[in-house]
Coordinates of C-alpha atoms and ligand atoms in Angstrom, one line a residue:
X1 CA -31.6 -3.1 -8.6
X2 CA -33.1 -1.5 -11.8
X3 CA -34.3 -4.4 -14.2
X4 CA -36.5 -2.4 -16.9
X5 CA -36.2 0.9 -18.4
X6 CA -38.0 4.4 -16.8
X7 CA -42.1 3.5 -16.8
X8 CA -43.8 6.1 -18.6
X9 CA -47.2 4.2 -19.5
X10 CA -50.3 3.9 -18.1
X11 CA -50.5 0.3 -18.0
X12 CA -46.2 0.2 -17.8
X13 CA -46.6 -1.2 -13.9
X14 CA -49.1 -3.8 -13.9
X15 CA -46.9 -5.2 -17.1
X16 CA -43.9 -5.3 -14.4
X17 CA -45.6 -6.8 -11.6
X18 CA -46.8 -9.9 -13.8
X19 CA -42.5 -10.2 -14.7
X20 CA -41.4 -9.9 -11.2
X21 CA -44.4 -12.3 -10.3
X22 CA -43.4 -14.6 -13.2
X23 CA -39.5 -13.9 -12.0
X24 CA -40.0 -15.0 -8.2
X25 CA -41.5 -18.4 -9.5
X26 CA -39.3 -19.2 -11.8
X27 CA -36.5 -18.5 -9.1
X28 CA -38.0 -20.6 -6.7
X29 CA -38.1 -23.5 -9.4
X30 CA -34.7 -23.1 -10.4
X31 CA -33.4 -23.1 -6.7
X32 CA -35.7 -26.5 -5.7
X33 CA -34.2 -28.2 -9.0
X34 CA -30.6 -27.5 -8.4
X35 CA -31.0 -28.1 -4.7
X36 CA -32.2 -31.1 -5.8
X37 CA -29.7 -32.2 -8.1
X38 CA -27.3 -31.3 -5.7
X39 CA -28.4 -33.2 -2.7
X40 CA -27.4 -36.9 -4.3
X41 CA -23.7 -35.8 -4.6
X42 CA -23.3 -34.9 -0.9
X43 CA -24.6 -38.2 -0.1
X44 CA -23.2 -41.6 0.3
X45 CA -23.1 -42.9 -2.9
X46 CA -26.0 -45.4 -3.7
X47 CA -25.9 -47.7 -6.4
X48 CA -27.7 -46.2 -9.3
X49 CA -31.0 -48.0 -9.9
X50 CA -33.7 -48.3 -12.7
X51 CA -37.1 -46.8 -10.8
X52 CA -40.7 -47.6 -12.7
X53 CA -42.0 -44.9 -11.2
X54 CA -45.5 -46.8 -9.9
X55 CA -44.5 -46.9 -6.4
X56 CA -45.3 -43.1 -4.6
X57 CA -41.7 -43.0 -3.3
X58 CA -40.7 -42.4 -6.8
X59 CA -43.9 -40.9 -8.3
X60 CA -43.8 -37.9 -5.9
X61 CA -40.6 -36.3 -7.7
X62 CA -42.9 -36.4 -10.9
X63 CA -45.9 -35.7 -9.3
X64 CA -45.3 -33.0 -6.8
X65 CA -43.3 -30.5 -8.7
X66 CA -45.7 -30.3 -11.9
X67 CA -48.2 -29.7 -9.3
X68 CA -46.7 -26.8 -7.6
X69 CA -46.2 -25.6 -11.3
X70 CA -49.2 -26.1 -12.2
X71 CA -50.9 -24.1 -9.2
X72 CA -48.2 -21.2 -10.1
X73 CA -49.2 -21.4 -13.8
X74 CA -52.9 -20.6 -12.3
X75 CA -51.7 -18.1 -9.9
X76 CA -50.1 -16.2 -12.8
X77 CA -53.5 -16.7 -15.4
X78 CA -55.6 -15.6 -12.6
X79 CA -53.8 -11.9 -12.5
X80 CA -52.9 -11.6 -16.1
X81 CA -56.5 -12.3 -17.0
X82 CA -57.9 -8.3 -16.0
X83 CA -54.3 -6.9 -17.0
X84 CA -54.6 -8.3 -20.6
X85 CA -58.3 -7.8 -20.9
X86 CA -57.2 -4.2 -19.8
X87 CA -54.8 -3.8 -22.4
X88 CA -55.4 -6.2 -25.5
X89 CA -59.3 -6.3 -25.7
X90 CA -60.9 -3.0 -24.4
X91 CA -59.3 -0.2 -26.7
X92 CA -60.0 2.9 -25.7
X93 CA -62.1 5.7 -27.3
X94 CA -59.0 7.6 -29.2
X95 CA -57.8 10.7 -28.7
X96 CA -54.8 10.3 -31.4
X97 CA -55.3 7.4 -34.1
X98 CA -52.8 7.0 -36.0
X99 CA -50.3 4.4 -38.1
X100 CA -47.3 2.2 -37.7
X101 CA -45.8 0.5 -40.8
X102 CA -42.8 -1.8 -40.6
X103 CA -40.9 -1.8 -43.8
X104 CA -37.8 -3.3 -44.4
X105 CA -36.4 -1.2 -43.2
X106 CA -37.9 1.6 -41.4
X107 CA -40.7 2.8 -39.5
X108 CA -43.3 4.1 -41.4
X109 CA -45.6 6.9 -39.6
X110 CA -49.2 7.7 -41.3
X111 CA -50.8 11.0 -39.6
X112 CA -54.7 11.8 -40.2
X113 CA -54.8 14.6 -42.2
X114 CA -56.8 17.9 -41.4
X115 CA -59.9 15.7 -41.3
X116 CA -58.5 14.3 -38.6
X117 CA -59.1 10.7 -39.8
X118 CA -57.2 7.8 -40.1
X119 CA -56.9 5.4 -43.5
X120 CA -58.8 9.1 -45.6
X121 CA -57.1 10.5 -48.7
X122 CA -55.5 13.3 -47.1
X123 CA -53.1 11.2 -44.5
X124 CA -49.6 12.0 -44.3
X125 CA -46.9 9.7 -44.4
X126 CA -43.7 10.1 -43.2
X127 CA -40.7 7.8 -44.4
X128 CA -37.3 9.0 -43.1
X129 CA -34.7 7.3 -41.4
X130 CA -34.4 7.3 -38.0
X131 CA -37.6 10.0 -37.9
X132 CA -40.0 11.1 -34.7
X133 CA -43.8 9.7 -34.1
X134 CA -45.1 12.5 -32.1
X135 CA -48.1 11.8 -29.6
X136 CA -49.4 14.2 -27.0
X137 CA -48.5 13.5 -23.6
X138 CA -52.1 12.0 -21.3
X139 CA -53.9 11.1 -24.1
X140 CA -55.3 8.1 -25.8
X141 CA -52.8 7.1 -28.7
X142 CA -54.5 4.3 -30.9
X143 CA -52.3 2.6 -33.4
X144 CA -53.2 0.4 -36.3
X145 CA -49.9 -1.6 -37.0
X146 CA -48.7 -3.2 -40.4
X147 CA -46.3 -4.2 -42.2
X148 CA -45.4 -4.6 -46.1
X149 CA -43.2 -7.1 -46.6
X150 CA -42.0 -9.3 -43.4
X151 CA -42.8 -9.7 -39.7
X152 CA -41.5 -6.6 -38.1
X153 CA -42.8 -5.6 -34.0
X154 CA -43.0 -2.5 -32.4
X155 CA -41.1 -2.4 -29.5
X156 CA -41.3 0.9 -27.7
X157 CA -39.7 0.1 -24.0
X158 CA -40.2 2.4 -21.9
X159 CA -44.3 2.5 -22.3
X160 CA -43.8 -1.8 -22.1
X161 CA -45.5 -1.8 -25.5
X162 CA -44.7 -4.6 -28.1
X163 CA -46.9 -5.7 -31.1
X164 CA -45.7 -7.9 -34.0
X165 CA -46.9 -6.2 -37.2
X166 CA -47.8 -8.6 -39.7
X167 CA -48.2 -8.6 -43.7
X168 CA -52.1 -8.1 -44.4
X169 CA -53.7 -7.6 -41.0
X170 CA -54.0 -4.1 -39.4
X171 CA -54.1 -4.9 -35.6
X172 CA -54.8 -1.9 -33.5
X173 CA -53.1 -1.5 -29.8
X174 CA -53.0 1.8 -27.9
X175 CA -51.2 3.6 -24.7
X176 CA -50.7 6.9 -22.8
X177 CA -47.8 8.5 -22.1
X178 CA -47.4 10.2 -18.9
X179 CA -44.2 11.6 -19.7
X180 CA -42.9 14.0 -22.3
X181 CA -39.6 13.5 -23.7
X182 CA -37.9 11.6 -27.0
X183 CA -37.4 7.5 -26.6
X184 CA -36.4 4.5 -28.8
X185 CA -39.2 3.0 -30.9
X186 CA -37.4 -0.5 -32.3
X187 CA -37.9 -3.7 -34.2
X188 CA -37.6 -6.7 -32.3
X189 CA -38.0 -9.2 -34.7
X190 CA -35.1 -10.3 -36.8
X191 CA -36.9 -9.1 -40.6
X192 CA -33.9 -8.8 -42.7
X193 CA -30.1 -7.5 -42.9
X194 CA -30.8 -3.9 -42.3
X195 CA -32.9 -4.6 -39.2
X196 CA -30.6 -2.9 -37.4
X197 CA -31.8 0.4 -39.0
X198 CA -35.1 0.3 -37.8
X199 CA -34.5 2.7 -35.2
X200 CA -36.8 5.1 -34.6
X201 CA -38.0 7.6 -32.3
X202 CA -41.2 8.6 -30.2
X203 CA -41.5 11.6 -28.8
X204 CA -43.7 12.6 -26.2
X205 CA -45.2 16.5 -25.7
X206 CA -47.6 18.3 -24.5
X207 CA -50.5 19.5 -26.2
X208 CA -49.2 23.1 -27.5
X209 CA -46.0 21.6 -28.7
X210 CA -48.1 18.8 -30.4
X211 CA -50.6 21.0 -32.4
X212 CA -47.7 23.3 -33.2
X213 CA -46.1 19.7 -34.6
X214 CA -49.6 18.9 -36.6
X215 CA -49.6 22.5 -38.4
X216 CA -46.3 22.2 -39.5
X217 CA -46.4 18.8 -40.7
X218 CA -49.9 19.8 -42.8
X219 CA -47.6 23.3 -44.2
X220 CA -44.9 20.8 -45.3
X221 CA -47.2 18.6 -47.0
X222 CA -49.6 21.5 -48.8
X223 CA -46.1 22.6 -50.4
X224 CA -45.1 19.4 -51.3
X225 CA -48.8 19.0 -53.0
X226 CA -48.1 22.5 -54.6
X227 CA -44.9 21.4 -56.1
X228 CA -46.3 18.4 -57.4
X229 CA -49.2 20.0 -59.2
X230 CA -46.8 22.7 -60.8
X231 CA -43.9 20.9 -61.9
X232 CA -46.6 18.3 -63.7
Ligands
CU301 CU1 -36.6 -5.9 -37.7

């Protein structure tokens, strides 16, 4: 059975295996309680009773489950602890920095310019409607996410990225693709009527098609410039 979208992250898998490890407990619980709930009604009926719950016949239904949950809970903190010191606290040296902006209601997408660095004078931005972040496939991709107005979050399935982007803080989160090929960038928090419409797109390339992206995109905006400076 398929549960998630196609992995094409780095770091997709070991975000899996913590849901199908958080999945099989869960399970387990849910079976235990309604077996448990169940049991009583296929028994002879016993008049119903007030229980104080100091006596260990009665304690142990309080006592035994919150332990097992508890050592579950510990069992699940234990492995998430490298995954998320992996992924949320050691970013990698970039190969790619570049922007996310949540407005309502689009994706913003702010390229270095040819100084190749982020937040400088000559970055580009690119506001259009349903419009393409493009990343080189293998390579470090660091993001600084914000937002302008509301709570927006990048939600980019298939590389099992999500980041709320809030007003006034840049936080920075990064991935590699492993995969070339277009997928769905979306907003999963509610920010507005038109939320909808924040449907973007990332798309993946190799490194040939990527530059060939970059000199375009730098043509585009020196004629823009141009045609600004004239028609002043
Ligand atoms: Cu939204």
């Amino acid at each position: 059975m398929k549960i998630f979208p196609d992995n094409i992250s780095t770091y997709g898998q070991e975000i899996d295996d913590l849901f199908y490890l958080i999945l099989i407990f869960v399970s387990i619980a849910f079976l235990i309680s309604i077996i448990a709930l169940l049991i009583p009604l296929f028994r002879k009926r016993e008049k119903a009773a007030y229980f104080t719950g100091d006596k260990w016949v009665h304690l142990k239904w309080v006592a035994l489950p919150l332990t097992l949950l508890a050592i579950s809970d510990f069992i699940i903190l234990a492995k998430e602890h490298g995954t998320w010191a992996r992924i949320e606290e050691q970013i990698p040296q970039a190969d790619v920095h570049i922007g996310i902006i949540g407005r309502q209601w689009n994706w913003v997408f702010v390229y270095p310019g040819q100084d190749n660095e982020l937040n400088t004078s000559d970055d580009i931005v690119v506001d259009e409607q349903n419009s393409e972040l493009h990343v080189p496939v293998n390579k470090n991709i660091v993001i600084d996410i914000r937002a302008k107005d509301v709570l927006h979050t990048v939600t980019i399935p298939v590389l099992r990225f999500k980041q709320m982007a809030i007003p006034g803080r840049t936080i920075m989160k990064w991935f590699q693709a492993t995969k070339p090929g277009k997928y769905e960038i979306q907003c999963s928090e509610i920010c507005g009527l038109l939320h909808s419409r924040m449907r973007n797109f990332l798309a993946v390339e190799d490194e040939n098609d990527y530059k060939k992206f970059l000199s375009e995109l730098y043509q585009q905006n020196k004629q823009l410039e141009n045609s600004l400076v004239s028609s002043k």
